[in-house]
Coordinates of C-alpha atoms (C1' of nucleotides) and ligand atoms in Angstrom, one line a residue:
Chain A
X669 CA 8.1 19.4 8.8
X670 CA 5.2 18.3 6.6
X671 CA 6.2 18.4 3.0
X672 CA 3.8 17.9 0.1
X673 CA 5.5 14.6 -0.6
X674 CA 4.8 13.4 2.9
X675 CA 1.2 14.6 2.5
X676 CA 1.0 12.5 -0.7
X677 CA 2.2 9.4 1.0
X678 CA -0.4 9.7 3.7
X679 CA -3.1 10.4 1.2
X680 CA -2.0 7.5 -0.9
X681 CA -2.3 5.1 2.0
X682 CA -5.7 6.5 2.8
X683 CA -6.9 6.2 -0.7
X684 CA -5.6 2.7 -1.2
X685 CA -7.1 1.6 2.1
X686 CA -10.5 3.1 1.5
X687 CA -10.6 1.7 -2.1
X688 CA -10.4 -1.9 -1.0
X689 CA -10.8 -2.3 2.7
X690 CA -10.1 -6.0 2.7
X691 CA -6.6 -5.9 1.4
X692 CA -3.5 -4.6 3.1
X693 CA -1.6 -1.6 1.7
X694 CA 1.7 -2.9 0.6
X695 CA 4.8 -0.9 -0.3
X696 CA 4.4 -2.1 -3.9
X697 CA 0.8 -0.8 -4.0
X698 CA 1.9 2.6 -2.7
X699 CA 4.8 2.7 -5.1
X700 CA 2.6 1.9 -8.0
X701 CA 0.0 4.6 -6.9
X702 CA 2.6 7.3 -6.5
X703 CA 4.7 6.2 -9.5
X704 CA 7.7 5.4 -7.3
X705 CA 9.8 2.3 -6.7
X706 CA 9.2 0.0 -3.7
X707 CA 12.6 0.7 -2.0
X708 CA 11.8 4.4 -2.0
X709 CA 8.4 3.8 -0.4
X710 CA 9.8 1.4 2.1
X711 CA 12.4 4.0 3.2
X712 CA 9.7 6.7 3.6
X713 CA 7.4 4.3 5.5
X714 CA 10.2 3.9 8.0
X715 CA 10.3 7.6 8.5
X716 CA 6.5 7.9 8.8
X717 CA 6.5 5.1 11.3
X718 CA 9.2 6.9 13.3
X719 CA 7.0 10.0 13.2
X720 CA 4.1 8.1 14.5
X721 CA 2.0 8.8 11.4
X722 CA 1.9 5.2 10.2
X723 CA 2.3 1.6 11.3
X724 CA 3.8 -1.0 9.1
X725 CA 4.8 -4.6 9.0
X726 CA 4.8 -6.8 5.9
X727 CA 1.8 -8.8 7.0
X728 CA -0.7 -6.0 7.9
X729 CA 0.9 -3.6 5.4
X730 CA 0.8 0.2 6.0
X731 CA -1.9 1.6 8.2
X732 CA -2.5 5.2 9.2
X733 CA -2.2 6.0 12.9
X734 CA -4.9 8.3 14.3
X735 CA -2.6 11.2 13.8
X736 CA -1.7 10.1 10.2
X737 CA -5.4 9.6 9.4
X738 CA -6.2 13.1 10.6
X739 CA -3.5 14.6 8.3
X740 CA -4.7 12.4 5.4
X741 CA -8.3 13.4 5.8
X742 CA -7.3 17.0 5.9
X743 CA -5.6 16.7 2.5
X744 CA -8.6 14.8 1.1
X745 CA -10.8 17.6 2.4
X746 CA -8.7 20.3 0.8
X747 CA -8.6 18.3 -2.5
X748 CA -12.3 17.8 -2.7
X749 CA -13.1 21.4 -1.7
X750 CA -10.7 22.7 -4.4
X751 CA -12.3 20.3 -7.0
X752 CA -15.7 21.6 -6.1
X753 CA -14.5 25.2 -6.2
X754 CA -12.9 24.7 -9.6
X755 CA -16.0 23.0 -10.9
X756 CA -18.7 25.2 -9.6
X757 CA -17.0 28.6 -9.3
X758 CA -14.4 28.5 -12.0
X759 CA -16.3 26.4 -14.5
X760 CA -13.8 23.7 -15.1
X761 CA -15.1 20.4 -16.2
X762 CA -15.3 17.4 -13.8
X763 CA -12.5 15.7 -15.8
X764 CA -10.2 18.7 -15.4
X765 CA -10.5 19.4 -11.7
X766 CA -8.6 16.5 -10.3
X767 CA -5.2 17.4 -11.7
X768 CA -5.3 21.0 -10.6
X769 CA -6.6 20.1 -7.2
X770 CA -3.6 17.7 -6.8
X771 CA -1.5 20.9 -6.6
X772 CA -3.9 23.2 -4.8
X773 CA -4.5 20.7 -2.0
X774 CA -1.0 21.3 -0.7
X775 CA -1.5 25.1 -0.3
X776 CA -1.4 25.6 3.4
X777 CA -4.0 28.2 4.5
X778 CA -6.9 27.2 6.5
X779 CA -8.5 30.6 6.0
X780 CA -8.3 30.1 2.2
X781 CA -10.0 26.7 2.4
X782 CA -12.7 28.0 4.7
X783 CA -13.3 30.9 2.4
X784 CA -13.7 28.9 -0.8
X785 CA -15.8 26.3 1.1
X786 CA -18.2 29.1 2.1
X787 CA -18.3 30.4 -1.4
X788 CA -19.4 27.1 -2.9
X789 CA -22.0 26.7 -0.2
X790 CA -20.4 24.1 2.2
X791 CA -21.5 21.1 0.1
X792 CA -21.1 17.5 1.3
X793 CA -19.9 16.1 -2.0
X794 CA -17.4 17.0 -4.7
X795 CA -18.0 16.9 -8.5
X796 CA -17.3 13.2 -8.6
X797 CA -19.7 12.5 -5.8
X798 CA -17.0 11.9 -3.2
X799 CA -17.7 12.9 0.3
X800 CA -16.0 16.0 1.7
X801 CA -14.7 15.4 5.3
X802 CA -15.4 18.1 7.8
X803 CA -12.7 19.7 9.8
X804 CA -12.9 16.9 12.4
X805 CA -12.3 14.4 9.6
X806 CA -15.9 13.1 9.7
X807 CA -17.3 12.0 6.3
X808 CA -20.9 12.6 5.4
X809 CA -22.7 9.4 4.9
X810 CA -24.2 8.3 1.7
X811 CA -25.7 5.1 0.6
X812 CA -24.5 3.9 -2.8
X813 CA -23.5 1.0 -4.8
X814 CA -22.1 0.3 -8.3
X815 CA -24.5 0.7 -11.2
X816 CA -23.3 -2.8 -12.3
X817 CA -25.2 -4.3 -9.4
X818 CA -28.6 -3.0 -10.7
X819 CA -31.1 -5.5 -12.0
X820 CA -33.4 -5.0 -15.0
X821 CA -36.0 -2.3 -14.4
X822 CA -34.1 -0.5 -11.7
X823 CA -34.5 3.3 -11.7
X824 CA -31.6 4.9 -10.0
X825 CA -29.8 8.2 -9.6
X826 CA -26.1 8.7 -10.3
X827 CA -24.3 9.8 -7.0
X828 CA -20.7 9.4 -7.9
X829 CA -17.9 7.8 -10.0
X830 CA -15.2 5.5 -8.6
X831 CA -12.8 6.3 -11.4
X832 CA -11.5 9.8 -12.0
X833 CA -9.5 9.4 -15.2
X834 CA -10.1 12.0 -17.9
X835 CA -10.8 9.2 -20.3
X836 CA -13.6 7.7 -18.2
X837 CA -15.1 11.1 -17.3
X838 CA -15.1 12.4 -20.8
X839 CA -16.7 9.1 -21.9
X840 CA -19.5 9.7 -19.5
X841 CA -19.8 13.2 -20.6
X842 CA -20.2 12.0 -24.2
X843 CA -22.9 9.6 -23.1
X844 CA -24.5 12.7 -21.6
X845 CA -24.5 11.2 -18.1
X846 CA -23.8 13.5 -15.2
X847 CA -24.0 13.5 -11.4
X848 CA -27.6 13.4 -10.1
X849 CA -28.9 12.1 -13.4
X850 CA -31.6 9.5 -13.2
X851 CA -31.1 6.3 -15.2
X852 CA -33.4 3.3 -15.9
X853 CA -31.9 -0.1 -16.6
X854 CA -33.8 -1.3 -19.6
X855 CA -31.9 -4.4 -20.3
X856 CA -28.9 -6.4 -19.2
X857 CA -27.2 -8.6 -21.7
X858 CA -26.8 -12.0 -20.2
X859 CA -23.6 -12.8 -22.1
X860 CA -21.3 -9.9 -21.2
X861 CA -23.5 -7.9 -18.8
X862 CA -23.7 -4.9 -21.0
X863 CA -26.4 -2.5 -19.8
X864 CA -29.0 -0.8 -21.9
X865 CA -29.9 2.4 -20.1
X866 CA -32.4 5.1 -20.7
X867 CA -31.1 8.4 -19.4
X868 CA -32.3 12.0 -19.7
X869 CA -35.0 12.7 -22.1
X870 CA -35.3 9.0 -22.9
X871 CA -32.0 8.8 -24.7
X872 CA -30.9 5.1 -24.8
X873 CA -27.3 4.3 -24.3
X874 CA -25.3 1.1 -24.1
X875 CA -22.8 0.7 -21.4
X876 CA -20.2 -1.9 -20.7
X877 CA -20.1 -3.7 -17.4
X878 CA -16.6 -2.3 -16.9
X879 CA -17.9 1.2 -17.0
X880 CA -21.0 0.4 -14.9
X881 CA -18.8 -0.8 -12.1
X882 CA -17.3 2.7 -11.9
X883 CA -20.6 4.5 -11.5
X884 CA -22.1 4.8 -8.0
X885 CA -25.9 4.9 -7.8
X886 CA -28.8 4.8 -5.4
X887 CA -32.2 3.3 -6.2
X888 CA -34.9 5.9 -6.6
X889 CA -37.9 3.8 -5.7
X890 CA -38.0 3.1 -2.0
X891 CA -38.5 -0.6 -2.3
X892 CA -36.5 -1.3 -5.4
X893 CA -35.8 -5.0 -6.1
X894 CA -32.0 -4.4 -6.4
X895 CA -31.0 -5.0 -2.8
Chain B
X870 CA 12.7 20.2 -13.9
X871 CA 11.5 23.5 -12.6
X872 CA 10.9 23.3 -8.8
X873 CA 9.3 26.0 -6.7
X874 CA 12.7 26.6 -5.1
X875 CA 14.2 27.4 -8.5
X876 CA 11.3 29.6 -9.3
X877 CA 12.0 31.4 -6.0
X878 CA 15.6 32.0 -6.9
X879 CA 14.7 33.5 -10.2
X880 CA 12.0 35.6 -8.7
X881 CA 14.4 36.9 -6.0
X882 CA 16.9 38.0 -8.6
X883 CA 14.2 39.7 -10.5
X884 CA 12.8 41.5 -7.4
X885 CA 16.2 42.6 -6.2
X886 CA 17.2 43.9 -9.6
X887 CA 14.0 45.8 -10.1
X888 CA 14.1 47.2 -6.6
X889 CA 17.4 48.9 -7.2
X890 CA 18.5 48.9 -10.8
X891 CA 21.8 50.5 -10.1
X892 CA 23.3 47.9 -7.8
X893 CA 24.4 44.4 -8.7
X894 CA 22.6 41.4 -7.2
X895 CA 25.1 39.7 -5.0
X896 CA 24.9 36.1 -3.6
X897 CA 24.7 37.8 -0.2
X898 CA 21.7 39.9 -1.3
X899 CA 19.9 36.8 -2.6
X900 CA 20.8 34.9 0.5
X901 CA 19.4 37.6 2.7
X902 CA 16.2 37.9 0.7
X903 CA 15.5 34.2 0.6
X904 CA 16.7 33.6 4.2
X905 CA 19.5 31.3 3.1
X906 CA 23.3 31.4 3.5
X907 CA 25.6 32.7 0.7
X908 CA 27.3 29.3 0.0
X909 CA 23.8 27.8 -0.7
X910 CA 23.0 30.6 -3.1
X911 CA 26.3 30.4 -4.8
X912 CA 25.9 26.7 -5.4
X913 CA 22.4 27.3 -6.9
X914 CA 23.7 30.1 -9.0
X915 CA 26.1 27.7 -10.6
X916 CA 23.3 25.4 -11.5
X917 CA 21.2 28.2 -12.9
X918 CA 24.1 29.4 -14.9
X919 CA 24.6 25.9 -16.3
X920 CA 20.9 25.8 -17.2
X921 CA 21.2 29.1 -19.1
X922 CA 18.8 30.9 -16.8
X923 CA 21.3 33.3 -15.2
X924 CA 24.7 34.8 -15.7
X925 CA 27.0 35.5 -12.8
X926 CA 30.4 36.9 -12.0
X927 CA 31.3 38.6 -8.8
X928 CA 31.6 42.0 -10.4
X929 CA 28.3 42.2 -12.3
X930 CA 26.5 39.9 -9.8
X931 CA 23.6 37.7 -10.9
X932 CA 21.6 38.7 -13.9
X933 CA 18.7 36.9 -15.5
X934 CA 19.2 35.6 -19.0
X935 CA 16.3 36.3 -21.4
X936 CA 15.0 32.8 -20.7
X937 CA 15.4 33.3 -16.9
X938 CA 13.7 36.6 -17.1
X939 CA 10.8 35.1 -18.9
X940 CA 10.4 32.5 -16.1
X941 CA 10.7 35.1 -13.4
X942 CA 8.1 37.4 -15.0
X943 CA 5.7 34.5 -15.3
X944 CA 6.0 33.8 -11.6
X945 CA 5.5 37.5 -10.8
X946 CA 2.5 37.5 -13.1
X947 CA 1.0 34.5 -11.3
X948 CA 1.8 36.0 -7.9
X949 CA 0.1 39.3 -8.7
X950 CA -2.9 37.7 -10.3
X951 CA -3.5 35.5 -7.3
X952 CA -3.1 38.5 -5.0
X953 CA -5.7 40.4 -6.9
X954 CA -8.0 37.4 -7.0
X955 CA -7.7 36.8 -3.3
X956 CA -8.3 40.5 -2.7
X957 CA -11.1 41.2 -5.1
X958 CA -12.9 37.8 -5.3
X959 CA -12.2 36.2 -1.9
X960 CA -12.2 39.3 0.2
X961 CA -8.8 39.0 1.8
X962 CA -7.2 42.2 3.0
X963 CA -4.3 43.6 1.1
X964 CA -2.0 42.7 4.0
X965 CA -3.0 39.0 3.9
X966 CA -2.8 38.3 0.2
X967 CA 1.0 38.2 -0.2
X968 CA 1.7 35.2 2.0
X969 CA -1.0 33.0 0.4
X970 CA 0.1 34.1 -3.1
X971 CA 3.6 33.0 -2.3
X972 CA 2.3 29.5 -2.3
X973 CA -0.3 29.8 -5.0
X974 CA 2.2 31.3 -7.5
X975 CA 3.8 27.9 -7.8
X976 CA 0.7 26.1 -8.9
X977 CA 1.3 25.2 -12.5
X978 CA -1.8 25.6 -14.6
X979 CA -2.0 28.2 -17.3
X980 CA -5.7 27.6 -17.7
X981 CA -6.3 28.3 -14.0
X982 CA -4.4 31.6 -14.1
X983 CA -6.2 32.6 -17.3
X984 CA -9.5 31.8 -15.7
X985 CA -9.0 33.7 -12.5
X986 CA -7.5 36.6 -14.4
X987 CA -10.7 36.8 -16.5
X988 CA -12.8 36.6 -13.4
X989 CA -11.1 39.7 -11.9
X990 CA -11.5 41.6 -15.1
X991 CA -7.9 41.5 -16.5
X992 CA -6.6 44.3 -14.4
X993 CA -3.2 46.0 -14.9
X994 CA -2.3 46.3 -11.3
X995 CA -2.5 44.2 -8.1
X996 CA -3.8 45.3 -4.7
X997 CA -0.5 46.9 -3.9
X998 CA -0.4 48.8 -7.1
X999 CA 2.2 46.6 -8.6
X1000 CA 2.0 46.0 -12.4
X1001 CA 0.8 42.6 -13.6
X1002 CA 3.0 41.4 -16.5
X1003 CA 1.2 40.1 -19.6
X1004 CA 1.9 36.6 -20.9
X1005 CA 4.7 38.0 -23.0
X1006 CA 6.3 39.5 -19.9
X1007 CA 5.5 43.0 -20.8
X1008 CA 4.7 45.3 -17.8
X1009 CA 2.0 48.0 -18.0
X1010 CA 3.5 51.4 -17.7
X1011 CA 2.7 53.7 -14.8
X1012 CA 4.1 57.0 -13.8
X1013 CA 4.7 57.2 -10.1
X1014 CA 7.1 58.4 -7.4
X1015 CA 7.3 58.2 -3.7
X1016 CA 5.0 60.4 -1.6
X1017 CA 8.1 61.6 0.2
X1018 CA 9.1 63.6 -2.9
X1019 CA 6.0 65.7 -2.8
X1020 CA 6.2 69.4 -2.0
X1021 CA 3.8 71.3 0.1
X1022 CA 0.4 71.8 -1.5
X1023 CA 0.7 68.8 -3.8
X1024 CA -2.5 66.9 -4.4
X1025 CA -1.8 63.3 -5.4
X1026 CA -3.4 59.9 -5.8
X1027 CA -2.0 56.8 -4.1
X1028 CA -1.1 54.3 -6.8
X1029 CA 1.0 51.8 -4.9
X1030 CA 3.1 50.8 -2.0
X1031 CA 6.7 49.7 -2.1
X1032 CA 6.7 47.8 1.1
X1033 CA 4.4 44.8 1.5
X1034 CA 4.8 43.9 5.2
X1035 CA 1.7 43.3 7.2
X1036 CA 2.9 45.8 9.7
X1037 CA 3.1 48.6 7.1
X1038 CA -0.1 47.8 5.3
X1039 CA -2.1 47.5 8.5
X1040 CA -0.6 50.8 9.5
X1041 CA -1.9 52.4 6.3
X1042 CA -5.3 50.8 6.8
X1043 CA -5.4 52.3 10.3
X1044 CA -4.7 55.7 8.8
X1045 CA -7.5 55.0 6.5
X1046 CA -5.3 55.3 3.4
X1047 CA -6.0 53.0 0.5
X1048 CA -5.1 52.5 -3.1
X1049 CA -6.5 55.2 -5.3
X1050 CA -7.2 57.6 -2.4
X1051 CA -6.4 61.2 -3.0
X1052 CA -4.1 63.0 -0.6
X1053 CA -3.1 66.6 -0.1
X1054 CA 0.2 67.5 1.4
X1055 CA -0.7 70.2 3.9
X1056 CA 2.6 70.7 5.6
X1057 CA 6.1 69.3 5.6
X1058 CA 8.0 69.5 8.9
X1059 CA 11.4 70.9 7.9
X1060 CA 13.2 69.2 10.8
X1061 CA 12.3 65.5 10.2
X1062 CA 10.2 65.7 7.0
X1063 CA 7.1 64.4 8.7
X1064 CA 4.1 65.0 6.4
X1065 CA 0.8 66.5 7.4
X1066 CA -1.7 65.1 5.0
X1067 CA -5.4 65.5 4.5
X1068 CA -7.0 62.4 3.2
X1069 CA -10.6 61.3 2.5
X1070 CA -13.3 63.5 4.0
X1071 CA -10.7 65.9 5.2
X1072 CA -9.2 63.7 7.9
X1073 CA -5.8 65.0 8.8
X1074 CA -3.0 62.5 9.4
X1075 CA 0.6 62.8 10.3
X1076 CA 3.0 60.5 8.5
X1077 CA 6.7 59.9 9.0
X1078 CA 9.1 60.3 6.1
X1079 CA 10.0 56.7 6.4
X1080 CA 6.4 55.7 5.7
X1081 CA 6.0 58.3 2.9
X1082 CA 8.9 56.8 1.1
X1083 CA 7.0 53.5 0.7
X1084 CA 3.9 55.1 -0.8
X1085 CA 3.8 55.6 -4.5
X1086 CA 1.8 58.5 -5.8
X1087 CA 1.0 60.5 -8.9
X1088 CA 0.2 64.2 -9.0
X1089 CA -3.4 64.9 -9.7
X1090 CA -3.0 68.4 -11.1
X1091 CA -1.5 68.3 -14.6
X1092 CA 1.1 70.9 -13.9
X1093 CA 1.9 70.2 -10.3
X1094 CA 5.0 71.8 -8.9
X1095 CA 6.4 68.5 -7.7
X1096 CA 8.3 67.5 -10.7
Chain C
dA1173 C1' 7.5 -30.8 -0.4
dC1174 C1' 9.8 -28.2 -4.3
dA1175 C1' 10.4 -25.1 -7.8
dT1176 C1' 9.3 -20.6 -9.2
dA1177 C1' 7.5 -16.2 -9.3
dA1178 C1' 6.4 -12.1 -6.8
dA1179 C1' 7.1 -9.0 -3.0
dA1180 C1' 9.9 -7.1 0.5
dT1181 C1' 14.2 -5.8 1.9
dT1182 C1' 19.1 -4.5 1.9
dA1183 C1' 23.1 -2.3 -0.2
dG1184 C1' 25.0 1.2 -2.4
dG1185 C1' 24.5 5.5 -5.2
dT1186 C1' 22.8 10.0 -7.0
dT1187 C1' 20.9 14.7 -7.0
dA1188 C1' 18.8 18.8 -4.9
dC1189 C1' 19.3 21.8 -1.2
dC1190 C1' 21.0 23.6 2.9
dC1191 C1' 24.6 24.4 6.5
dT1192 C1' 29.2 25.7 9.2
dA1193 C1' 33.9 26.7 9.2
dA1194 C1' 37.8 28.0 6.8
dT1195 C1' 40.2 30.6 3.1
dT1196 C1' 40.7 33.9 -0.4
dT1197 C1' 39.5 38.3 -2.6
dA1198 C1' 38.0 42.8 -3.1
dG1199 C1' 37.2 47.3 -1.1
dA1200 C1' 37.9 51.1 2.0
dG1201 C1' 40.4 53.9 4.9
dT1202 C1' 44.9 55.7 6.3
Chain D
dA1178 C1' 51.4 50.6 -0.1
dC1179 C1' 49.2 48.5 4.2
dT1180 C1' 45.5 47.1 7.2
dC1181 C1' 41.2 45.7 8.3
dT1182 C1' 36.7 44.3 7.1
dA1183 C1' 33.2 42.5 4.4
dA1184 C1' 32.0 39.6 0.6
dA1185 C1' 32.9 35.6 -2.1
dT1186 C1' 34.4 31.2 -2.4
dT1187 C1' 36.0 26.6 -1.2
dA1188 C1' 35.9 22.5 1.7
dG1189 C1' 33.4 19.3 3.9
dG1190 C1' 29.0 17.7 5.7
dG1191 C1' 24.0 16.5 6.4
dT1192 C1' 19.2 15.2 5.2
dA1193 C1' 15.3 14.1 2.1
dA1194 C1' 14.0 11.7 -1.9
dC1195 C1' 14.8 9.0 -5.5
dC1196 C1' 17.0 4.9 -8.1
dT1197 C1' 19.1 0.2 -9.6
dA1198 C1' 20.8 -4.2 -8.5
dA1199 C1' 21.2 -7.7 -5.4
dT1200 C1' 19.3 -10.7 -1.7
dT1201 C1' 15.9 -12.6 1.2
dT1202 C1' 11.1 -13.8 2.2
dT1203 C1' 6.7 -15.2 1.1
dA1204 C1' 3.3 -17.1 -1.8
dT1205 C1' 1.8 -20.2 -5.4
dG1206 C1' 1.3 -24.0 -8.4
dT1207 C1' 2.3 -28.6 -9.1
Ligands
MN1668 MN1 -9.6 14.0 -7.3
MN1669 MN1 -13.2 14.1 -6.6
MN1670 MN1 3.3 40.1 -3.0
MN1671 MN1 1.5 42.7 -4.7

DNA sequence: ACATAAAATTAGGTTACCCTAATTTAGAGT
DNA sequence: ACTCTAAATTAGGGTAACCTAATTTTATGT
């Protein structure tokens, strides 16, 4: 019996754990993420533990079992494939795809996922630059770091965004910054770390440190000084 | 709060009512259709009545209110649009589309439905020949009758099927009969009403009366003798 | 160490959905 | 009218998912 709510719990644990690998995933974290209350989550954790999908104790928090991890990665796979399909095939914007994919990810038809994955050309990354796990749950590797860690003069390419909110994505779209765009860090304000960037066709934009932390990049020059 | 179960109840009432307009839709009918038990259905009918989506009494059975009808037709619309999309765009067979559409029909995004409806060219009928309601719930008209009512010599075109089971649809596919194919009734066995048909490229096939009742056709000749 | 604040847990309830086992009604046949 | 059957309804439960209001732990700041 694998309901979409159960899928959401497992996915939440996966997301929270991969977001910050150092901290434990607490009932409160999950509750906040899923917009539920801690007792509700705790109750469900008990059930997931009994089903062997999760382990939990208050010190280590919730962790996915191998079985639970497999289920979670499968949902993540479906989510990111749908996002890519919506983006590339159905011309939705990268700020719209997440919400619809939240629903589509629970449609249970392996053949359908396979079909749309073929249609979009079996890509490794979704419209936000997030890796698409393969059927075995293996994630394609990619080497990336936040734009906020760049030093002056660094030329880098945008490989992803860590935040998926419409607000943030529309903000980037307004700045005319997209996936795979190249950026040059012209200046870094030493007071508040605001970045002056030059982007496509030498447009210059200012970006807060807060925003820069959410943008994942890779240096373009092989021996760039940003580590 | 409109859950997919509620959507399924409303759709079931709609389907049962349109299948046989003479008979009332009883709790037992609905229970059978949804693979539930009558008390379960009765309970839900009470809730739907309270919500103003349905009227019910044991003599007239369950009827959709204008509001309930609107919801039901919207689900039917989504279902048939998805079926068509799966069929035309994603190359699923007409026997596969129903099951997947049963899930996809509950995805709540008007923009998504609009988009895929545009992609498939805003057709009036789905892969089984069923009419796709417009946003206002209006059904395109079509003039059709069961193939079993044809008389000898009738030349007609297949516009739809009344049964959607994989078994039946695969059977038709094996007979090489598809939507929009033209058939000629060569002979009707007077004992059991078995039809001898000639179909595409003069293949001759035999078809039981039972199967012929499930095939919806229209006469090709303007003044065909089958009324 | 001690007071406090935050997080986890327990207790106790609600609603949505489903079920089985009566019981009551309605219909059909005689 | 009377009987028998099938359908509708009532009674009584169960589970999954949520919640609020305690209570208990755990962590934190003096
Ligand atoms: Mn997403
Ligand atoms: Mn994404
Ligand atoms: Mn269908
Ligand atoms: Mn159909």
